[in-house]
mmCIF file of C-alpha atoms in Angstrom:
data_model
loop_
_atom_site.group_PDB
_atom_site.id
_atom_site.type_symbol
_atom_site.label_atom_id
_atom_site.label_comp_id
_atom_site.label_asym_id
_atom_site.label_seq_id
_atom_site.Cartn_x
_atom_site.Cartn_y
_atom_site.Cartn_z
ATOM 1 C CA MET A 1 -4.612 -24.168 -13.783
ATOM 2 C CA VAL A 2 -2.925 -21.046 -12.446
ATOM 3 C CA ASN A 3 -1.226 -21.199 -9.056
ATOM 4 C CA VAL A 4 -0.894 -17.994 -7.025
ATOM 5 C CA LEU A 5 1.086 -17.365 -3.863
ATOM 6 C CA LEU A 6 -0.397 -14.502 -1.860
ATOM 7 C CA LEU A 7 1.474 -12.827 0.984
ATOM 8 C CA GLY A 8 -0.666 -10.632 3.219
ATOM 9 C CA ALA A 9 -3.942 -12.545 3.009
ATOM 10 C CA THR A 10 -4.745 -11.828 6.675
ATOM 11 C CA GLY A 11 -4.059 -8.117 6.192
ATOM 12 C CA TYR A 12 -6.078 -5.146 5.049
ATOM 13 C CA ILE A 13 -5.017 -4.924 1.400
ATOM 14 C CA GLY A 14 -4.075 -8.560 0.826
ATOM 15 C CA GLY A 15 -7.258 -9.885 2.407
ATOM 16 C CA SER A 16 -9.463 -7.605 0.324
ATOM 17 C CA LEU A 17 -7.572 -8.689 -2.774
ATOM 18 C CA LEU A 18 -7.946 -12.380 -1.889
ATOM 19 C CA VAL A 19 -11.732 -12.151 -1.634
ATOM 20 C CA SER A 20 -11.998 -10.158 -4.845
ATOM 21 C CA LEU A 21 -9.661 -12.406 -6.851
ATOM 22 C CA LYS A 22 -11.531 -15.557 -5.884
ATOM 23 C CA LYS A 23 -14.796 -13.987 -7.016
ATOM 24 C CA ALA A 24 -13.310 -12.980 -10.354
ATOM 25 C CA TYR A 25 -11.164 -16.101 -10.879
ATOM 26 C CA PRO A 26 -12.714 -19.005 -8.962
ATOM 27 C CA GLU A 27 -10.550 -21.493 -10.855
ATOM 28 C CA VAL A 28 -7.285 -19.918 -9.717
ATOM 29 C CA VAL A 29 -5.562 -21.831 -6.907
ATOM 30 C CA ILE A 30 -4.368 -19.439 -4.209
ATOM 31 C CA THR A 31 -1.931 -20.422 -1.477
ATOM 32 C CA ALA A 32 -1.718 -17.954 1.397
ATOM 33 C CA LEU A 33 1.177 -17.759 3.832
ATOM 34 C CA VAL A 34 -0.405 -17.411 7.290
ATOM 35 C CA ARG A 35 1.396 -17.029 10.595
ATOM 36 C CA SER A 36 -1.370 -18.140 12.981
ATOM 37 C CA GLU A 37 -3.362 -21.345 12.615
ATOM 38 C CA SER A 38 -6.286 -19.569 14.262
ATOM 39 C CA ASP A 39 -6.725 -17.676 10.967
ATOM 40 C CA PHE A 40 -6.791 -20.843 8.854
ATOM 41 C CA PRO A 41 -10.604 -21.254 8.868
ATOM 42 C CA ALA A 42 -11.160 -17.677 7.705
ATOM 43 C CA ILE A 43 -8.591 -18.017 4.926
ATOM 44 C CA ARG A 44 -10.102 -21.320 3.775
ATOM 45 C CA ALA A 45 -13.583 -19.784 3.794
ATOM 46 C CA ALA A 46 -12.262 -17.035 1.512
ATOM 47 C CA GLY A 47 -11.119 -19.667 -0.967
ATOM 48 C CA ALA A 48 -7.381 -19.956 -0.339
ATOM 49 C CA ALA A 49 -5.216 -22.773 0.990
ATOM 50 C CA PRO A 50 -3.365 -21.576 4.102
ATOM 51 C CA MET A 51 0.270 -22.510 4.562
ATOM 52 C CA ARG A 52 1.702 -21.893 8.001
ATOM 53 C CA GLY A 53 4.729 -19.645 8.004
ATOM 54 C CA SER A 54 6.049 -16.158 8.651
ATOM 55 C CA PHE A 55 7.822 -13.641 6.461
ATOM 56 C CA SER A 56 11.117 -14.717 8.010
ATOM 57 C CA ASP A 57 10.702 -18.298 6.727
ATOM 58 C CA HIS A 58 12.739 -17.481 3.646
ATOM 59 C CA ASP A 59 13.415 -21.017 2.449
ATOM 60 C CA LEU A 60 9.715 -21.860 2.667
ATOM 61 C CA ILE A 61 8.812 -18.685 0.781
ATOM 62 C CA ALA A 62 11.374 -19.494 -1.911
ATOM 63 C CA ASP A 63 9.931 -23.019 -2.278
ATOM 64 C CA LEU A 64 6.362 -21.715 -2.508
ATOM 65 C CA SER A 65 7.409 -19.056 -5.029
ATOM 66 C CA ALA A 66 9.143 -21.668 -7.184
ATOM 67 C CA SER A 67 5.857 -23.563 -7.391
ATOM 68 C CA ALA A 68 3.747 -20.498 -8.194
ATOM 69 C CA ASP A 69 2.864 -18.946 -11.532
ATOM 70 C CA ILE A 70 2.174 -15.577 -9.903
ATOM 71 C CA VAL A 71 3.414 -14.268 -6.548
ATOM 72 C CA VAL A 72 1.590 -11.312 -5.006
ATOM 73 C CA ASN A 73 3.229 -9.505 -2.104
ATOM 74 C CA ALA A 74 0.566 -7.346 -0.460
ATOM 75 C CA ALA A 75 2.203 -7.617 2.954
ATOM 76 C CA ASP A 76 5.425 -5.686 3.374
ATOM 77 C CA SER A 77 6.893 -2.985 1.155
ATOM 78 C CA ASP A 78 10.230 -2.748 2.953
ATOM 79 C CA ASP A 79 11.339 -6.325 3.657
ATOM 80 C CA VAL A 80 14.367 -6.845 1.425
ATOM 81 C CA ALA A 81 14.939 -10.417 2.629
ATOM 82 C CA LEU A 82 11.326 -11.351 1.899
ATOM 83 C CA ALA A 83 11.506 -9.994 -1.653
ATOM 84 C CA SER A 84 14.859 -11.728 -2.144
ATOM 85 C CA ALA A 85 13.345 -15.057 -1.108
ATOM 86 C CA ILE A 86 10.525 -14.607 -3.616
ATOM 87 C CA LEU A 87 12.995 -13.762 -6.368
ATOM 88 C CA ARG A 88 15.142 -16.765 -5.449
ATOM 89 C CA GLY A 89 12.144 -19.040 -5.845
ATOM 90 C CA LEU A 90 11.030 -17.511 -9.141
ATOM 91 C CA ARG A 91 14.572 -17.801 -10.535
ATOM 92 C CA ARG A 92 14.545 -21.489 -9.616
ATOM 93 C CA ARG A 93 11.217 -21.910 -11.388
ATOM 94 C CA LYS A 94 12.765 -20.594 -14.614
ATOM 95 C CA GLU A 95 15.960 -22.619 -14.201
ATOM 96 C CA GLU A 96 13.853 -25.765 -13.812
ATOM 97 C CA GLY A 97 12.269 -25.115 -17.209
ATOM 98 C CA ARG A 98 8.814 -24.026 -16.093
ATOM 99 C CA GLY A 99 8.934 -20.606 -17.658
ATOM 100 C CA VAL A 100 8.973 -17.116 -16.216
ATOM 101 C CA GLY A 101 6.797 -16.420 -13.205
ATOM 102 C CA ALA A 102 5.177 -13.101 -12.345
ATOM 103 C CA PHE A 103 5.893 -11.024 -9.247
ATOM 104 C CA ILE A 104 3.320 -8.387 -8.246
ATOM 105 C CA GLN A 105 4.854 -6.196 -5.547
ATOM 106 C CA THR A 106 3.089 -3.600 -3.407
ATOM 107 C CA SER A 107 5.126 -0.448 -2.915
ATOM 108 C CA GLY A 108 3.836 2.818 -1.433
ATOM 109 C CA GLY A 109 3.615 6.546 -2.027
ATOM 110 C CA ALA A 110 6.295 7.283 0.576
ATOM 111 C CA VAL A 111 8.839 6.383 -2.104
ATOM 112 C CA PHE A 112 8.126 9.823 -3.558
ATOM 113 C CA MET A 113 8.307 11.829 -0.306
ATOM 114 C CA ASP A 114 10.357 15.010 -0.240
ATOM 115 C CA ASP A 115 12.611 15.943 2.679
ATOM 116 C CA ARG A 116 10.679 18.895 4.127
ATOM 117 C CA MET A 117 10.097 19.170 7.865
ATOM 118 C CA ASP A 118 7.920 22.297 7.952
ATOM 119 C CA GLY A 119 4.520 21.134 6.648
ATOM 120 C CA GLU A 120 4.602 23.480 3.666
ATOM 121 C CA PHE A 121 3.873 22.923 0.011
ATOM 122 C CA ASP A 122 6.757 23.610 -2.305
ATOM 123 C CA PRO A 123 5.562 25.245 -5.558
ATOM 124 C CA ASN A 124 8.664 23.836 -7.249
ATOM 125 C CA LEU A 125 7.968 20.354 -5.949
ATOM 126 C CA LYS A 126 8.604 17.531 -8.384
ATOM 127 C CA ILE A 127 5.396 15.741 -9.301
ATOM 128 C CA TRP A 128 6.376 12.109 -9.626
ATOM 129 C CA THR A 129 4.751 9.962 -12.287
ATOM 130 C CA ASP A 130 5.159 6.359 -13.353
ATOM 131 C CA THR A 131 6.904 7.213 -16.619
ATOM 132 C CA GLU A 132 9.918 5.060 -17.282
ATOM 133 C CA GLU A 133 12.179 8.100 -16.872
ATOM 134 C CA ASP A 134 10.891 8.786 -13.345
ATOM 135 C CA ILE A 135 10.953 5.160 -12.246
ATOM 136 C CA ARG A 136 14.517 4.679 -13.487
ATOM 137 C CA SER A 137 15.537 7.649 -11.339
ATOM 138 C CA LEU A 138 14.490 5.937 -8.076
ATOM 139 C CA THR A 139 17.358 5.214 -5.689
ATOM 140 C CA THR A 140 17.693 2.699 -2.888
ATOM 141 C CA LYS A 141 17.820 5.563 -0.372
ATOM 142 C CA MET A 142 14.131 6.261 -1.036
ATOM 143 C CA PRO A 143 11.543 4.430 1.148
ATOM 144 C CA HIS A 144 10.413 1.121 -0.428
ATOM 145 C CA ALA A 145 12.823 1.523 -3.360
ATOM 146 C CA GLN A 146 15.378 -0.745 -1.694
ATOM 147 C CA VAL A 147 12.852 -3.482 -2.509
ATOM 148 C CA ASP A 148 11.398 -2.143 -5.752
ATOM 149 C CA ILE A 149 14.706 -1.639 -7.561
ATOM 150 C CA PRO A 150 16.091 -5.194 -7.148
ATOM 151 C CA ILE A 151 12.753 -6.587 -8.303
ATOM 152 C CA MET A 152 12.848 -4.500 -11.484
ATOM 153 C CA LYS A 153 16.499 -5.408 -12.069
ATOM 154 C CA ALA A 154 15.685 -9.119 -11.733
ATOM 155 C CA SER A 155 12.936 -8.636 -14.270
ATOM 156 C CA GLU A 156 15.263 -6.716 -16.572
ATOM 157 C CA GLU A 157 17.684 -9.653 -16.385
ATOM 158 C CA GLY A 158 14.896 -11.996 -17.521
ATOM 159 C CA HIS A 159 14.287 -13.912 -14.302
ATOM 160 C CA VAL A 160 10.697 -12.738 -13.639
ATOM 161 C CA ASN A 161 7.916 -10.606 -15.059
ATOM 162 C CA SER A 162 7.615 -7.875 -12.461
ATOM 163 C CA PHE A 163 4.681 -5.562 -11.785
ATOM 164 C CA ILE A 164 4.739 -2.961 -9.024
ATOM 165 C CA ILE A 165 1.712 -1.071 -7.744
ATOM 166 C CA CYS A 166 2.270 2.099 -5.731
ATOM 167 C CA PRO A 167 -0.693 3.413 -3.714
ATOM 168 C CA PRO A 168 -0.660 6.415 -1.354
ATOM 169 C CA ILE A 169 -2.765 6.471 1.857
ATOM 170 C CA VAL A 170 -5.378 3.698 1.666
ATOM 171 C CA PHE A 171 -8.732 4.187 3.393
ATOM 172 C CA GLY A 172 -12.178 2.611 3.625
ATOM 173 C CA ARG A 173 -13.534 -0.652 4.971
ATOM 174 C CA GLY A 174 -11.813 -3.660 3.512
ATOM 175 C CA SER A 175 -13.446 -6.965 2.624
ATOM 176 C CA GLY A 176 -10.788 -9.387 3.794
ATOM 177 C CA PRO A 177 -11.374 -12.468 5.946
ATOM 178 C CA VAL A 178 -9.312 -11.226 8.920
ATOM 179 C CA LYS A 179 -8.191 -7.593 9.045
ATOM 180 C CA ARG A 180 -10.437 -5.047 7.366
ATOM 181 C CA GLU A 181 -9.117 -1.731 8.636
ATOM 182 C CA SER A 182 -6.414 0.646 7.438
ATOM 183 C CA VAL A 183 -3.478 1.099 9.811
ATOM 184 C CA PHE A 184 -2.882 4.703 8.728
ATOM 185 C CA PHE A 185 -5.444 6.276 11.034
ATOM 186 C CA LYS A 186 -4.105 4.517 14.096
ATOM 187 C CA LEU A 187 -0.608 5.686 13.195
ATOM 188 C CA VAL A 188 -1.781 9.292 13.076
ATOM 189 C CA LEU A 189 -3.802 9.155 16.301
ATOM 190 C CA ALA A 190 -1.172 7.260 18.270
ATOM 191 C CA GLY A 191 1.913 8.812 16.710
ATOM 192 C CA ALA A 192 0.748 12.386 17.252
ATOM 193 C CA ASN A 193 -0.759 11.621 20.705
ATOM 194 C CA ILE A 194 -4.076 13.101 19.574
ATOM 195 C CA LEU A 195 -6.268 11.577 22.283
ATOM 196 C CA GLU A 196 -3.875 12.557 25.051
ATOM 197 C CA ARG A 197 -3.536 16.170 23.938
ATOM 198 C CA LYS A 198 -7.270 16.313 23.046
ATOM 199 C CA GLU A 199 -6.712 18.221 19.839
ATOM 200 C CA MET A 200 -6.013 17.291 16.245
ATOM 201 C CA VAL A 201 -2.794 18.725 14.847
ATOM 202 C CA TYR A 202 -0.950 19.403 11.628
ATOM 203 C CA ILE A 203 2.571 20.708 11.116
ATOM 204 C CA GLY A 204 3.294 24.307 10.142
ATOM 205 C CA GLU A 205 0.759 25.700 7.707
ATOM 206 C CA GLY A 206 -0.355 22.205 6.700
ATOM 207 C CA SER A 207 -0.195 22.976 2.997
ATOM 208 C CA ASN A 208 2.001 19.939 2.285
ATOM 209 C CA VAL A 209 0.228 17.366 0.156
ATOM 210 C CA ASN A 210 -0.311 13.631 0.056
ATOM 211 C CA GLY A 211 -2.533 11.256 -1.859
ATOM 212 C CA ALA A 212 -5.260 8.788 -0.963
ATOM 213 C CA VAL A 213 -7.135 5.899 -2.525
ATOM 214 C CA HIS A 214 -10.141 3.889 -1.371
ATOM 215 C CA ILE A 215 -9.443 0.203 -0.786
ATOM 216 C CA ASP A 216 -12.121 -0.852 -3.301
ATOM 217 C CA ASP A 217 -10.549 1.294 -6.018
ATOM 218 C CA LEU A 218 -7.101 -0.055 -5.168
ATOM 219 C CA VAL A 219 -8.315 -3.630 -5.463
ATOM 220 C CA GLU A 220 -9.664 -2.801 -8.919
ATOM 221 C CA ALA A 221 -6.181 -1.556 -9.864
ATOM 222 C CA TYR A 222 -4.698 -4.845 -8.663
ATOM 223 C CA HIS A 223 -7.181 -6.682 -10.867
ATOM 224 C CA LEU A 224 -5.956 -4.847 -13.964
ATOM 225 C CA ILE A 225 -2.364 -5.729 -13.140
ATOM 226 C CA PHE A 226 -3.232 -9.324 -12.249
ATOM 227 C CA LYS A 227 -4.859 -9.657 -15.662
ATOM 228 C CA LEU A 228 -1.604 -8.538 -17.290
ATOM 229 C CA ALA A 229 0.280 -11.166 -15.302
ATOM 230 C CA LEU A 230 -2.163 -13.856 -16.399
ATOM 231 C CA GLU A 231 -1.922 -12.821 -20.039
ATOM 232 C CA ALA A 232 1.886 -12.903 -19.888
ATOM 233 C CA GLY A 233 1.843 -16.592 -19.015
ATOM 234 C CA PRO A 234 5.257 -18.288 -18.740
ATOM 235 C CA GLY A 235 6.853 -16.143 -21.420
ATOM 236 C CA LEU A 236 9.183 -13.210 -20.749
ATOM 237 C CA LEU A 237 7.530 -9.885 -21.488
ATOM 238 C CA ALA A 238 9.279 -7.697 -24.049
ATOM 239 C CA SER A 239 8.261 -4.495 -22.262
ATOM 240 C CA SER A 240 10.570 -2.803 -19.789
ATOM 241 C CA PRO A 241 9.934 -3.567 -16.099
ATOM 242 C CA TYR A 242 10.308 0.173 -15.468
ATOM 243 C CA SER A 243 7.176 0.632 -17.581
ATOM 244 C CA ARG A 244 5.295 -1.854 -15.401
ATOM 245 C CA TYR A 245 5.320 0.363 -12.295
ATOM 246 C CA TYR A 246 1.852 1.740 -11.573
ATOM 247 C CA VAL A 247 0.981 4.730 -9.399
ATOM 248 C CA ALA A 248 -2.555 4.223 -8.073
ATOM 249 C CA GLY A 249 -3.956 7.207 -6.215
ATOM 250 C CA SER A 250 -7.283 8.937 -6.836
ATOM 251 C CA ILE A 251 -7.251 11.871 -4.404
ATOM 252 C CA ARG A 252 -4.790 14.660 -3.639
ATOM 253 C CA VAL A 253 -5.185 16.380 -0.277
ATOM 254 C CA ASP A 254 -3.222 18.784 1.896
ATOM 255 C CA TRP A 255 -2.529 17.867 5.510
ATOM 256 C CA LYS A 256 -4.572 20.700 7.011
ATOM 257 C CA THR A 257 -7.650 19.445 5.160
ATOM 258 C CA LEU A 258 -6.859 15.902 6.237
ATOM 259 C CA ALA A 259 -6.484 17.053 9.850
ATOM 260 C CA THR A 260 -9.768 18.978 9.653
ATOM 261 C CA ILE A 261 -11.668 15.866 8.548
ATOM 262 C CA PHE A 262 -10.053 13.905 11.382
ATOM 263 C CA ALA A 263 -10.870 16.651 13.888
ATOM 264 C CA THR A 264 -14.509 16.764 12.835
ATOM 265 C CA GLU A 265 -14.928 13.037 13.422
ATOM 266 C CA LEU A 266 -13.080 13.029 16.758
ATOM 267 C CA HIS A 267 -14.968 16.070 18.045
ATOM 268 C CA LYS A 268 -18.309 14.439 17.166
ATOM 269 C CA ARG A 269 -17.285 11.610 19.470
ATOM 270 C CA GLY A 270 -16.281 13.941 22.296
ATOM 271 C CA LEU A 271 -12.634 12.935 22.151
ATOM 272 C CA ILE A 272 -11.062 16.311 21.397
ATOM 273 C CA LYS A 273 -11.867 19.853 22.440
ATOM 274 C CA SER A 274 -12.513 21.429 19.044
ATOM 275 C CA PRO A 275 -13.377 20.422 15.461
ATOM 276 C CA VAL A 276 -10.668 22.833 14.323
ATOM 277 C CA PRO A 277 -7.160 21.365 14.190
ATOM 278 C CA VAL A 278 -4.169 23.331 15.444
ATOM 279 C CA SER A 279 -0.739 23.952 13.988
ATOM 280 C CA VAL A 280 2.277 22.597 15.847
ATOM 281 C CA SER A 281 5.995 22.409 15.214
ATOM 282 C CA TYR A 282 7.706 19.378 13.762
ATOM 283 C CA GLU A 283 9.200 18.581 17.163
ATOM 284 C CA ASP A 284 5.808 18.753 18.901
ATOM 285 C CA ALA A 285 3.962 16.577 16.402
ATOM 286 C CA GLY A 286 5.010 13.237 17.876
ATOM 287 C CA SER A 287 6.598 10.144 16.386
ATOM 288 C CA PHE A 288 4.656 10.280 13.107
ATOM 289 C CA ASN A 289 6.022 13.744 12.312
ATOM 290 C CA TRP A 290 8.406 12.350 9.688
ATOM 291 C CA TYR A 291 5.350 11.534 7.549
ATOM 292 C CA MET A 292 3.006 14.386 8.515
ATOM 293 C CA ALA A 293 5.500 17.115 7.609
ATOM 294 C CA LYS A 294 6.381 16.017 4.102
ATOM 295 C CA ASN A 295 4.954 16.248 0.609
ATOM 296 C CA THR A 296 4.177 13.172 -1.424
ATOM 297 C CA ALA A 297 3.277 14.394 -4.889
ATOM 298 C CA MET A 298 2.429 11.653 -7.352
ATOM 299 C CA ARG A 299 0.256 11.464 -10.451
ATOM 300 C CA ASN A 300 -1.415 8.476 -12.080
ATOM 301 C CA GLY A 301 -0.538 7.541 -15.608
ATOM 302 C CA ARG A 302 -0.167 3.947 -16.668
ATOM 303 C CA ILE A 303 -2.963 2.561 -14.512
ATOM 304 C CA LEU A 304 -5.412 4.926 -16.201
ATOM 305 C CA GLU A 305 -4.243 3.646 -19.569
ATOM 306 C CA LEU A 306 -5.282 0.169 -18.431
ATOM 307 C CA GLY A 307 -8.823 1.454 -17.894
ATOM 308 C CA TRP A 308 -8.780 2.184 -14.153
ATOM 309 C CA THR A 309 -11.732 4.397 -13.177
ATOM 310 C CA PRO A 310 -11.739 4.994 -9.400
ATOM 311 C CA LYS A 311 -15.171 5.603 -7.897
ATOM 312 C CA HIS A 312 -13.918 7.540 -4.870
ATOM 313 C CA ALA A 313 -12.317 10.652 -6.308
ATOM 314 C CA ASP A 314 -12.843 13.223 -3.555
ATOM 315 C CA LEU A 315 -13.096 13.600 0.213
ATOM 316 C CA SER A 316 -16.143 14.667 2.195
ATOM 317 C CA GLU A 317 -16.620 15.464 5.871
ATOM 318 C CA ASP A 318 -17.572 11.889 6.708
ATOM 319 C CA THR A 319 -15.151 10.104 4.343
ATOM 320 C CA PHE A 320 -13.068 8.732 7.213
ATOM 321 C CA ALA A 321 -15.898 8.048 9.688
ATOM 322 C CA HIS A 322 -15.473 4.287 9.545
ATOM 323 C CA ASP A 323 -11.686 4.453 9.579
ATOM 324 C CA VAL A 324 -11.645 6.692 12.650
ATOM 325 C CA ASP A 325 -14.106 4.427 14.492
ATOM 326 C CA ALA A 326 -12.011 1.372 13.646
ATOM 327 C CA ALA A 327 -8.808 3.047 14.841
ATOM 328 C CA LEU A 328 -10.462 4.144 18.079
ATOM 329 C CA LYS A 329 -11.785 0.635 18.676
ATOM 330 C CA GLU A 330 -8.351 -0.844 18.194
ATOM 331 C CA MET A 331 -6.893 1.754 20.568
ATOM 332 C CA ASN A 332 -9.713 1.108 23.082
ATOM 333 C CA ALA A 333 -10.668 4.791 23.151
ATOM 334 C CA SER A 334 -13.943 5.727 24.840
ATOM 335 C CA THR A 335 -16.191 8.673 24.121
ATOM 336 C CA VAL A 336 -16.222 11.323 26.819
ATOM 337 C CA SER A 337 -19.392 12.978 28.030
#
């Protein structure tokens, strides 16, 4: 019987993964770290055993990790102490003679961001891939890499079998037992003060690019990686951990196009003045400007070799309709007449 520790079960990605994993592997025992007891019934109904705790309960997380065959962190891509606690527990598991455990970590496309502040596409921009050469060139100064690199080093040293999945912007309605909405859209609307200024914005010419993936397609990518972790069992994989880093994006889009889709949805609801977004400076774009101005150029490779075939490969005018409605609901926005 396989024991899994899942972090993020009440969240958007982790919750969707929980529901999907239990459907595919009903015999797998999943323990979910949950902060609030009010979420226990929903987690139990989804098929997991809730354990009360927070991401700062490092000793508890280490203990749970030591007892797990596979640990999945779908909660926080930047918490070094959390990842360290997981690694501490998995090291103990090996030292106690129970074999090598697997660690599936969720990273994010921001690891590949450039340093532009003008909202322009750079024709000489490096297109990052998940080749071993590219992944070995990550540094701890890059977002998320301060977590990713120690995990891969621990795997290289033989303590764990690591797998890292790296999605860009995630959209679509999730299927989790608690939270089912992407946080990205709220970050854009709130960070750029869109509802207050009553216009959708992008920075500069808006030709800078990012990636996107539908939550259902992302969950399918997790399944392929989870299968690899199951097949590995308690033995140490001979493959390099730098070859077990998987970029998982299905759509490439420039920020002006992204802003236009947002503007169309917000204008339909009477919340902004025009369906046409406007260009603003970096300084005028609000607190989310650090993300809106940059390029994140990444290309799938290894996940496709595993047989990943995303069903949502392009964007249409109404692609983000649900996501925008969910963000507005959370922000308590009302339609104007």
